[in-house]
């Protein structure tokens, strides 16, 4: 991250960076020089023919620039290895003064990396609550008298040399998480990762111009104790055709316990299969492994797993078919963040987790547009493309357009290169401007709105609420809407989670307005754990299912464009929804004289079912009796009067509170030949 952007994020400055001011200054300088030459030429042309031009005095010599030693110095961090996630520690962070010393008024800046939710991230360093987490004190050693004090800033501290001077190799030491007055220490982030970096910069001459230190030790955080076994199986398979099931041993925060070693017993439920009874993990497996299964009969298959130490887990249902279905249900998470914006980990670790721990079929990384510089966007594209492996794991180029007044939209691309249009740069500072720029780019692109209702605690003067009336999305560019994420539900006010405020922007509002948006879900995870990640209030991340013809980027893109999607609150719940033989995402007409449309929906849950509903125009019109079963069928006809268009979708609720959506299907009735 460059110093300009982090100065903004740490100190709350305006969105215009110092880089922008320098660029603007260069333009002004060029224009002033050009005007000066024009005025000089005009003066010469206005002289009489026999006049002698007055010599132009030579410009004064440019002042010799003062030496700039900002960025000098180095630091040590102890301890910086093996910090267990979400545990509290006392860290000693020592700043060693560089060869040119530091003058009175000079400062170091120390800021923790950004991350959400705040209650699952590094404790912000603070100086006001000795018994609170992150309480920080300072000490120093100097050759001459000096006085150092701490100033609170957003997510960090300024370490100010208030009086005196510091010489080369003098030291200032922060005790971050000082427990001597009752603090529990400094809490570590929830993501296990190598290369975690604090933001450290110096302003040695006190002119408010910071420069990042060139070498800052990084921190390695490690998983906690194992608490569960996670199993991820495909939702569909064929008799006689082998497939793999992913097994991962996870800690409480869904980090893979990379040093786990032991045997895991497996038990299948349902049709007969050929599969191992036990698998063994070693540290070389990194906490995750696959095993092969060959089903010998059709039916609904699932696996349980357990260790001798009572770790346990249950897998999702797999529908075993004798014939290959027209579409394959694939699972992915296309909304998440890394430390390149306000999340955890790096892009490569994000995709490895999606593929090798969560067992996803596809993924996309959507770091925030205004927190990515051009080099970081190039890195995101390069890493995303490198993980795209047709037939095994697919990726999409993407970023999040993060506007705090007009709402947040993720931007997805079908190809292997893509432009980035930032909300901080007009004309792409409105949804309409963004869509226009995307059209002009010529890229195959789509946008998806998320947490469409106003977000509690939003920034920059807005609530990040989607206004469907002010900026109705173009149907060719916006085909889907994120109904659920770690922030909670956006379907309607009844289900809205505690992160949300306001009374507009619901998904059902968009459907009632006549917008044709398929209902999907995804994570918005900020821990580098696509497919997982609890929110600030404990909500799990959402999950996206697509009905695709193959596991390739092109096939998944076609499924998204066709709105053949399922959204869930995390589990791999299988939903099949049809109307008169038409599937999710389709639009069709029926004659005025035709029979009422008939709807059939089938569900296979991961827990006993509680409700199974059919909704027309966002209103429940039929419920199936489920009575705690693991699967159910909903059949209904709709006798709504002809002459209008309607949207229909199904919503499933399990006893454990998890939910799933499929649809809508749009039907226009009353067509006359």
XYZ file of C-alpha atoms in Angstrom:
673
model
C 0.000 0.000 0.000
C 1.325 3.434 -0.778
C 1.736 6.110 1.875
C -0.823 8.486 0.379
C -3.699 6.047 0.524
C -2.918 4.773 3.988
C -2.614 8.315 5.273
C -6.179 8.776 4.130
C -7.438 5.517 5.618
C -5.616 6.001 8.914
C -6.243 9.667 9.537
C -9.619 10.228 7.913
C -8.433 12.794 5.362
C -10.416 13.710 2.269
C -10.441 11.272 -0.610
C -8.050 13.408 -2.714
C -4.554 12.067 -2.103
C -1.263 13.883 -2.017
C -0.460 12.146 -5.295
C -3.491 13.873 -6.822
C -2.329 17.258 -5.525
C 1.125 16.729 -7.006
C -0.421 15.773 -10.324
C -2.663 18.843 -10.207
C 0.318 21.025 -9.368
C 2.176 19.777 -12.418
C -0.752 20.702 -14.674
C -0.983 24.177 -13.146
C 2.753 24.673 -13.615
C 2.579 23.723 -17.297
C -0.408 26.009 -17.914
C 1.290 28.929 -16.134
C 4.438 28.488 -18.212
C 2.419 28.451 -21.430
C 0.494 31.596 -20.441
C 3.744 33.350 -19.545
C 5.177 32.603 -22.975
C 2.021 33.859 -24.680
C 2.055 37.120 -22.708
C 5.754 37.611 -23.482
C 5.104 37.090 -27.195
C 2.241 39.578 -27.068
C 4.489 42.213 -25.472
C 7.104 41.770 -28.202
C 4.516 42.026 -31.001
C 3.110 45.238 -29.500
C 6.467 47.136 -29.590
C 7.157 49.871 -32.232
C 9.339 48.723 -35.133
C 12.324 50.822 -33.983
C 11.964 49.961 -30.353
C 14.483 47.842 -28.559
C 12.934 45.125 -26.444
C 13.742 45.319 -22.798
C 15.853 42.324 -21.886
C 13.965 39.778 -19.860
C 15.654 39.400 -16.503
C 17.022 35.969 -15.779
C 14.842 33.969 -13.404
C 16.175 33.624 -9.887
C 17.985 30.381 -9.254
C 15.812 27.580 -7.963
C 16.269 26.997 -4.258
C 18.248 23.933 -3.392
C 15.766 21.353 -2.126
C 16.149 20.462 1.495
C 17.200 16.886 2.147
C 14.311 14.597 2.995
C 15.002 11.878 5.507
C 11.392 10.834 6.075
C 11.114 7.078 6.026
C 14.395 6.636 7.849
C 14.566 4.294 10.762
C 13.704 0.685 11.342
C 11.665 -1.309 13.809
C 11.615 -4.619 15.591
C 8.485 -6.477 16.738
C 8.532 -9.056 19.506
C 6.916 -11.548 19.427
C 6.088 -11.739 15.727
C 5.805 -15.477 15.053
C 3.230 -18.044 16.092
C 0.589 -15.653 17.428
C -2.630 -17.639 17.866
C -5.671 -16.046 16.246
C -7.982 -14.061 18.543
C -5.631 -14.512 21.516
C -4.223 -11.545 23.434
C -0.520 -10.710 23.544
C 1.842 -7.986 24.671
C 3.905 -6.820 21.695
C 7.040 -4.705 22.068
C 7.481 -2.555 18.981
C 10.815 -0.734 18.992
C 11.540 2.162 16.632
C 15.268 2.635 15.990
C 16.154 6.150 14.884
C 17.861 6.480 11.502
C 21.279 8.026 10.775
C 19.992 11.610 10.515
C 18.133 11.556 13.809
C 14.741 13.081 14.550
C 13.892 16.699 15.363
C 11.330 17.921 17.861
C 7.946 17.600 16.197
C 9.026 14.496 14.320
C 6.775 11.469 14.477
C 6.339 7.831 13.739
C 2.955 6.551 12.646
C 1.822 3.076 13.728
C -1.468 1.701 12.374
C -2.957 -1.797 12.480
C -4.116 -3.272 9.154
C -7.766 -2.625 8.260
C -10.213 -5.442 8.789
C -13.858 -6.224 9.457
C -15.629 -6.861 11.704
C -13.690 -4.813 14.239
C -14.496 -7.201 17.078
C -12.674 -10.008 15.260
C -9.580 -8.046 14.291
C -6.502 -6.535 15.879
C -7.291 -4.435 18.930
C -6.881 -0.783 17.941
C -3.929 0.637 19.895
C -5.334 3.041 22.488
C -4.036 5.210 25.331
C -7.169 6.109 27.300
C -8.391 2.849 28.882
C -5.657 1.063 30.854
C -7.941 -1.925 31.435
C -9.085 -2.147 27.823
C -7.713 -4.302 25.033
C -4.928 -2.684 23.032
C -3.792 -0.327 25.814
C -0.406 1.018 24.730
C 2.412 2.762 26.577
C 5.693 4.245 25.381
C 9.267 4.393 26.633
C 12.476 5.635 25.050
C 16.240 5.633 25.340
C 18.161 8.659 24.081
C 21.627 10.185 24.239
C 20.186 13.601 25.072
C 17.095 14.753 26.986
C 13.892 14.125 25.047
C 10.185 13.727 25.648
C 7.907 11.399 23.674
C 4.122 11.223 23.816
C 1.397 9.233 22.077
C -1.446 10.719 20.032
C -4.542 8.707 19.150
C -5.464 8.393 15.478
C -7.823 6.076 13.611
C -6.678 2.458 14.088
C -3.362 3.543 15.510
C -1.061 6.067 17.103
C 1.298 8.892 16.305
C 4.477 8.637 18.363
C 5.486 12.295 18.722
C 8.871 13.629 19.768
C 7.430 16.484 21.831
C 10.751 17.957 22.973
C 14.462 17.476 22.407
C 16.156 15.580 19.633
C 16.857 11.924 19.027
C 20.125 10.737 17.551
C 20.968 7.771 15.383
C 20.235 4.455 17.096
C 18.195 6.027 19.890
C 15.058 3.993 20.459
C 11.356 4.441 21.159
C 9.451 1.368 22.333
C 5.697 0.853 22.235
C 4.248 -1.720 24.584
C 1.153 -2.635 22.590
C -1.172 -4.564 24.869
C 0.458 -3.423 28.128
C -1.120 -5.609 30.832
C 0.433 -3.931 33.879
C -2.707 -1.898 34.640
C -5.299 -4.542 33.849
C -5.465 -4.721 30.049
C -5.908 -8.249 28.656
C -3.341 -7.362 25.997
C -3.679 -6.765 22.272
C -6.057 -9.078 20.419
C -4.754 -10.790 17.288
C -6.793 -10.936 14.061
C -8.995 -13.981 13.392
C -7.247 -14.930 10.133
C -4.255 -17.260 10.270
C -1.767 -15.809 7.804
C 1.888 -15.197 7.104
C 3.182 -11.749 6.217
C 0.751 -9.689 8.307
C 2.084 -6.131 8.167
C 1.497 -3.109 10.357
C 1.590 0.295 8.679
C 4.686 2.133 9.935
C 5.902 5.475 8.583
C 8.139 8.280 9.816
C 8.201 12.067 9.548
C 11.618 12.836 11.014
C 11.533 16.617 10.487
C 7.973 17.228 11.680
C 6.585 18.656 8.432
C 3.555 16.304 8.376
C 4.903 14.417 5.369
C 5.255 10.743 6.170
C 7.105 8.088 4.258
C 6.758 4.364 4.822
C 9.687 2.601 6.411
C 11.373 0.396 3.859
C 11.638 -2.727 5.990
C 9.021 -3.587 8.592
C 8.990 -7.068 10.142
C 5.852 -9.024 9.387
C 3.837 -11.189 11.744
C 2.688 -14.767 11.365
C -0.632 -15.684 12.956
C -1.538 -19.342 13.405
C -4.792 -21.296 13.860
C -6.324 -22.094 17.201
C -7.323 -25.518 18.453
C -9.418 -27.724 16.119
C -13.155 -27.638 16.836
C -14.845 -29.189 13.789
C -14.503 -31.321 10.699
C -15.862 -29.754 7.530
C -16.977 -31.871 4.574
C -17.809 -30.501 1.122
C -19.226 -32.851 -1.494
C -20.611 -32.109 -4.963
C -24.384 -31.746 -5.022
C -24.746 -34.062 -8.026
C -22.963 -37.190 -9.237
C -23.604 -40.220 -11.467
C -23.634 -43.886 -10.641
C -20.340 -45.529 -11.454
C -18.535 -42.179 -11.856
C -15.976 -41.343 -9.113
C -15.974 -37.935 -7.433
C -14.050 -36.360 -4.559
C -15.140 -35.071 -1.166
C -13.145 -32.362 0.602
C -12.385 -32.792 4.327
C -10.907 -29.947 6.386
C -10.129 -29.650 10.096
C -11.026 -26.133 11.241
C -10.605 -23.970 14.311
C -13.418 -21.818 15.707
C -12.701 -19.046 13.166
C -12.660 -21.441 10.192
C -8.897 -21.442 9.756
C -7.580 -24.779 8.537
C -5.590 -26.323 11.391
C -2.492 -26.831 9.302
C -0.552 -28.923 11.828
C -3.386 -31.384 12.518
C -2.361 -35.013 12.540
C -4.682 -37.949 13.025
C -7.166 -40.407 11.586
C -10.695 -39.406 10.578
C -13.387 -42.070 10.415
C -15.918 -41.759 7.583
C -19.468 -43.068 7.391
C -21.767 -42.845 4.372
C -25.551 -42.538 4.494
C -27.782 -43.497 1.577
C -26.972 -45.598 -1.482
C -24.085 -48.037 -1.618
C -20.702 -46.535 -2.462
C -17.066 -47.448 -2.721
C -15.221 -45.140 -0.341
C -12.530 -45.358 2.353
C -13.581 -45.981 5.935
C -10.740 -43.823 7.292
C -8.408 -41.136 6.034
C -5.312 -39.845 7.814
C -4.114 -36.252 7.816
C -0.526 -35.200 8.501
C 0.969 -31.699 8.780
C 1.982 -32.037 5.126
C -1.735 -31.902 4.225
C -2.143 -28.459 5.783
C -5.368 -29.413 7.545
C -7.269 -30.446 4.404
C -7.527 -33.519 2.193
C -9.832 -35.188 -0.339
C -11.027 -38.756 -0.686
C -12.582 -40.520 -3.669
C -16.112 -41.913 -3.797
C -17.734 -44.113 -6.448
C -21.519 -44.448 -6.033
C -23.035 -47.773 -7.051
C -26.717 -46.808 -6.781
C -28.905 -43.778 -7.362
C -30.226 -41.925 -4.333
C -29.275 -39.194 -1.862
C -25.817 -39.657 -0.360
C -24.058 -37.896 2.508
C -21.041 -38.480 4.753
C -20.295 -38.042 8.443
C -16.784 -37.758 9.875
C -15.351 -38.150 13.368
C -12.012 -38.443 15.156
C -11.069 -40.308 18.302
C -10.902 -36.921 20.037
C -14.623 -36.354 19.302
C -14.144 -33.852 16.502
C -17.084 -34.352 14.159
C -18.759 -33.042 11.053
C -21.575 -33.827 8.629
C -21.508 -33.326 4.882
C -24.056 -31.949 2.449
C -26.386 -34.132 0.347
C -25.233 -35.451 -3.018
C -27.950 -36.456 -5.497
C -26.771 -39.586 -7.322
C -28.300 -39.874 -10.827
C -28.225 -42.716 -13.315
C -28.177 -40.220 -16.202
C -26.221 -37.010 -16.548
C -28.420 -33.994 -15.682
C -28.706 -31.098 -18.115
C -26.982 -28.768 -15.650
C -24.528 -29.305 -12.817
C -25.055 -27.470 -9.533
C -21.734 -25.807 -8.676
C -20.971 -23.831 -5.515
C -18.976 -20.645 -5.155
C -18.420 -17.391 -3.328
C -17.899 -14.371 -5.562
C -17.726 -11.632 -2.941
C -14.814 -11.316 -0.519
C -11.869 -9.183 0.541
C -8.193 -9.491 1.423
C -5.621 -7.256 3.094
C -5.353 -5.397 -0.212
C -8.461 -3.563 1.021
C -10.090 -4.230 4.405
C -9.772 -7.985 4.797
C -7.211 -10.594 5.757
C -4.588 -12.462 3.790
C -3.398 -11.994 0.219
C -5.122 -12.831 -3.096
C -3.297 -16.136 -3.614
C -4.200 -17.316 -0.105
C -7.819 -16.283 -0.736
C -8.128 -18.549 -3.774
C -6.218 -21.406 -2.156
C -8.644 -21.309 0.758
C -11.652 -21.271 -1.579
C -10.380 -24.282 -3.515
C -8.472 -26.338 -0.942
C -10.329 -25.667 2.327
C -13.886 -24.579 1.531
C -13.980 -26.964 -1.434
C -15.661 -24.405 -3.692
C -16.024 -24.909 -7.431
C -15.509 -21.234 -8.299
C -14.697 -17.906 -6.659
C -14.090 -14.218 -7.284
C -12.140 -11.668 -5.251
C -13.797 -8.248 -4.889
C -11.441 -5.914 -3.064
C -12.678 -2.323 -2.853
C -12.086 -0.101 -5.875
C -10.959 2.944 -3.885
C -8.475 0.926 -1.808
C -6.769 -0.729 -4.785
C -4.055 1.146 -6.625
C -3.286 0.193 -10.213
C -0.485 -2.185 -9.236
C -2.736 -3.997 -6.769
C -5.513 -4.276 -9.355
C -2.972 -5.749 -11.775
C -1.936 -8.233 -9.075
C -5.567 -9.178 -8.435
C -6.096 -9.891 -12.137
C -2.871 -11.864 -12.459
C -3.554 -14.044 -9.412
C -7.203 -14.559 -10.359
C -6.243 -15.756 -13.823
C -3.517 -18.030 -12.445
C -6.056 -19.947 -10.327
C -8.528 -20.464 -13.173
C -8.306 -24.178 -13.989
C -11.129 -25.381 -16.276
C -12.822 -28.503 -15.013
C -11.472 -28.117 -11.493
C -11.795 -24.532 -10.239
C -12.992 -21.386 -12.006
C -12.402 -17.726 -11.207
C -13.823 -14.383 -12.315
C -12.101 -11.005 -12.413
C -13.968 -8.636 -10.119
C -13.842 -5.690 -7.738
C -16.316 -3.890 -5.516
C -17.488 -0.396 -6.454
C -17.976 0.977 -2.941
C -20.126 4.106 -2.876
C -21.358 5.189 0.546
C -24.273 7.224 -0.820
C -25.375 5.277 -3.904
C -24.660 1.815 -2.541
C -22.176 -0.968 -3.170
C -21.995 -3.025 -6.342
C -19.606 -5.778 -7.266
C -18.369 -5.629 -10.859
C -17.611 -8.912 -12.659
C -15.915 -9.609 -15.980
C -16.072 -12.607 -18.295
C -12.569 -12.236 -19.710
C -8.983 -12.336 -18.483
C -8.436 -8.567 -18.491
C -10.606 -5.734 -17.243
C -10.571 -2.009 -16.471
C -11.264 -0.623 -13.014
C -13.576 2.374 -12.626
C -13.434 3.945 -9.178
C -16.257 5.670 -7.343
C -13.808 8.444 -6.357
C -13.283 9.533 -9.969
C -16.072 11.291 -11.906
C -17.974 10.418 -14.002
C -17.960 6.916 -12.450
C -19.055 8.321 -9.080
C -22.698 7.375 -9.704
C -24.238 4.061 -10.751
C -25.284 5.568 -14.081
C -21.748 6.809 -14.693
C -20.330 3.417 -13.800
C -22.673 1.578 -16.162
C -21.895 4.023 -18.978
C -18.154 3.558 -18.518
C -18.518 -0.211 -18.443
C -20.458 -0.086 -21.714
C -17.793 2.081 -23.334
C -15.072 -0.329 -22.223
C -16.498 -3.031 -24.486
C -15.925 -5.678 -21.807
C -18.372 -8.485 -21.104
C -19.399 -7.306 -17.661
C -22.142 -7.430 -15.043
C -22.813 -5.661 -11.753
C -24.519 -7.068 -8.659
C -25.840 -4.870 -5.847
C -25.248 -6.034 -2.298
C -26.464 -5.152 1.204
C -29.092 -3.232 -0.703
C -30.717 -1.868 2.440
C -28.962 0.947 4.337
C -25.935 -0.267 6.285
C -25.580 0.659 9.938
C -22.305 2.428 10.596
C -21.708 3.389 6.960
C -19.177 6.087 6.126
C -18.661 9.285 4.182
C -22.105 10.748 4.752
C -24.195 7.868 3.433
C -25.809 4.585 4.355
C -24.761 2.648 1.244
C -28.417 2.101 0.391
C -29.541 1.062 -3.074
C -32.214 3.334 -4.550
C -33.946 1.203 -7.159
C -35.984 4.185 -8.419
C -33.200 6.766 -8.720
C -30.856 4.391 -10.547
C -32.836 1.477 -12.012
C -30.227 -1.036 -13.159
C -30.012 -1.782 -16.885
C -31.282 -5.330 -17.421
C -28.381 -6.329 -19.653
C -25.751 -5.274 -17.099
C -27.424 -6.200 -13.816
C -29.083 -9.614 -13.833
C -28.767 -10.650 -10.175
C -29.044 -9.218 -6.673
C -27.278 -10.312 -3.496
C -30.132 -11.301 -1.197
C -27.895 -12.393 1.666
C -24.307 -11.926 2.938
C -22.497 -11.737 6.287
C -24.413 -8.499 6.888
C -27.647 -10.473 6.972
C -30.823 -10.555 4.911
C -31.874 -7.951 2.358
C -34.958 -9.760 1.095
C -37.460 -7.824 3.210
C -37.829 -5.874 6.419
C -39.018 -8.888 8.386
C -35.767 -10.768 7.801
C -33.388 -7.783 7.833
C -30.373 -8.311 10.060
C -29.006 -5.987 12.749
C -26.448 -4.463 10.385
C -29.227 -2.739 8.434
C -31.186 0.475 8.847
C -33.655 2.345 6.658
C -36.855 1.186 5.009
C -36.011 1.026 1.321
C -33.651 -0.888 -0.888
C -35.064 -4.333 -0.131
C -34.841 -7.022 -2.787
C -38.609 -7.434 -2.710
C -38.946 -3.705 -3.459
C -36.981 -4.280 -6.661
C -39.170 -7.222 -7.651
C -42.366 -5.260 -6.999
C -40.919 -2.463 -9.118
C -40.707 -4.931 -11.998
C -36.935 -5.413 -12.042
C -35.895 -8.830 -13.297
C -33.152 -9.798 -10.850
C -32.231 -13.350 -9.902
C -31.806 -14.055 -6.186
C -28.248 -15.019 -5.250
C -26.155 -14.910 -2.095
C -22.473 -14.616 -1.362
C -20.060 -13.973 1.462
C -18.690 -10.441 1.668
C -16.174 -12.157 3.911
C -13.298 -10.038 5.243
C -11.210 -12.806 6.783
C -9.780 -14.279 3.596
C -12.136 -17.249 4.014
C -14.441 -17.364 0.972
C -17.335 -19.696 1.613
C -17.203 -19.024 5.360
C -16.743 -16.123 7.722
C -19.167 -15.008 10.437
C -20.249 -11.381 10.447
C -20.090 -8.913 13.307
C -23.339 -10.303 14.709
C -22.555 -13.949 14.046
C -24.297 -14.325 10.686
C -22.624 -16.914 8.468
C -21.497 -16.016 4.981
C -23.814 -16.636 2.066
C -23.157 -19.152 -0.675
C -23.954 -19.079 -4.387
C -25.062 -22.079 -6.409
C -25.148 -21.953 -10.209
C -26.672 -24.423 -12.647
C -23.892 -24.612 -15.214
C -23.064 -26.838 -18.163
C -19.441 -27.219 -17.023
C -17.006 -25.913 -14.448
C -15.375 -23.288 -16.642
C -15.282 -19.521 -16.496
C -17.389 -19.259 -19.651
C -20.017 -21.746 -18.448
C -20.353 -20.110 -15.039
C -20.635 -16.700 -16.702
C -23.417 -18.015 -18.938
C -25.259 -19.419 -15.893
C -25.007 -16.075 -14.073
C -26.224 -14.195 -17.137
C -29.123 -16.642 -17.445
C -29.977 -16.213 -13.734
C -29.747 -19.975 -13.110
C -28.765 -19.424 -9.499
C -29.511 -20.532 -5.946
C -28.684 -18.461 -2.889
C -28.214 -19.866 0.611
C -27.133 -18.613 4.010
C -24.130 -20.933 3.882
C -25.127 -24.620 3.600
C -25.211 -26.482 0.302
C -28.998 -26.780 0.239
C -30.268 -28.151 -3.075
C -33.308 -26.462 -4.618
C -34.966 -27.289 -7.928
C -37.738 -24.911 -9.036
C -39.771 -25.043 -12.263
C -42.930 -23.489 -13.673
C -44.575 -25.322 -16.559
C -41.189 -26.869 -17.297
C -39.303 -23.543 -17.224
C -36.404 -23.190 -14.784
C -35.117 -20.436 -12.516
C -34.281 -17.180 -14.220
C -36.509 -17.760 -17.231
C -39.254 -15.492 -18.574
C -42.178 -16.827 -20.599
C -45.692 -16.007 -21.757
C -48.865 -18.054 -21.481
C -52.106 -17.650 -23.360
C -55.162 -16.191 -21.704
C -56.963 -19.438 -22.486
C -54.199 -21.659 -21.121
C -54.519 -23.484 -17.791
C -53.033 -21.817 -14.729
C -49.271 -22.298 -14.486
C -48.148 -25.206 -12.362
C -45.145 -24.950 -10.077
C -42.976 -27.769 -8.796
C -40.128 -27.217 -6.347
C -37.967 -29.821 -4.659
C -35.616 -29.300 -1.741
C -32.903 -31.365 -0.088
C -31.697 -29.755 3.118
C -28.675 -30.077 5.362
C -30.939 -30.081 8.451
C -34.646 -30.790 9.063
C -36.904 -28.405 7.152
C -39.208 -25.864 8.796
C -40.925 -23.944 5.941
C -41.100 -24.261 2.159
C -42.849 -21.311 0.479
C -43.856 -20.195 -3.008
C -44.008 -16.412 -3.398
C -45.715 -14.402 -6.124
C -44.627 -10.770 -6.404
C -42.917 -11.067 -3.000
C -46.019 -12.433 -1.226
C -46.322 -16.040 -0.020
C -49.153 -17.799 -1.865
C -48.473 -21.435 -0.991
C -46.632 -23.518 1.614
C -45.684 -27.172 1.480
C -45.978 -29.410 4.514
C -42.437 -30.287 5.561
C -42.832 -31.534 9.161
C -39.128 -31.744 9.948
C -38.202 -33.844 6.913
C -34.784 -33.562 5.249
C -36.399 -33.220 1.813
C -39.700 -31.935 0.493
C -41.733 -31.325 -2.653
C -43.880 -28.241 -3.226
C -46.561 -28.413 -5.922
C -48.996 -25.607 -6.619
C -51.035 -23.851 -9.293
C -51.685 -20.121 -9.416
C -55.124 -18.890 -10.465
C -54.150 -15.208 -10.379
C -56.229 -13.238 -12.926
C -54.686 -12.922 -16.360
C -53.471 -9.758 -17.988
C -50.324 -9.004 -16.021
C -46.752 -10.152 -15.427
C -45.671 -11.786 -12.187
C -42.481 -12.983 -10.516
C -42.356 -16.284 -8.621
C -39.660 -17.690 -6.369
C -39.313 -20.265 -3.604
C -37.853 -19.818 -0.140
C -36.767 -22.669 2.114
C -36.153 -22.374 5.863
C -34.511 -25.085 7.947
C -35.062 -25.716 11.656
C -31.501 -24.508 12.303
C -32.425 -21.127 10.778
C -30.525 -21.520 7.534
C -32.358 -20.504 4.376
C -32.209 -20.856 0.600
C -33.832 -19.103 -2.368
C -34.376 -20.111 -6.000
C -35.827 -17.873 -8.692
C -37.595 -15.843 -9.723
C -39.336 -17.183 -12.786
C -41.289 -14.456 -14.599
C -44.618 -15.242 -16.256
C -46.667 -12.869 -18.365
C -50.249 -14.035 -18.545
C -53.142 -13.101 -20.760
C -51.443 -13.324 -24.167
C -54.033 -13.591 -26.950
C -53.331 -14.932 -30.411
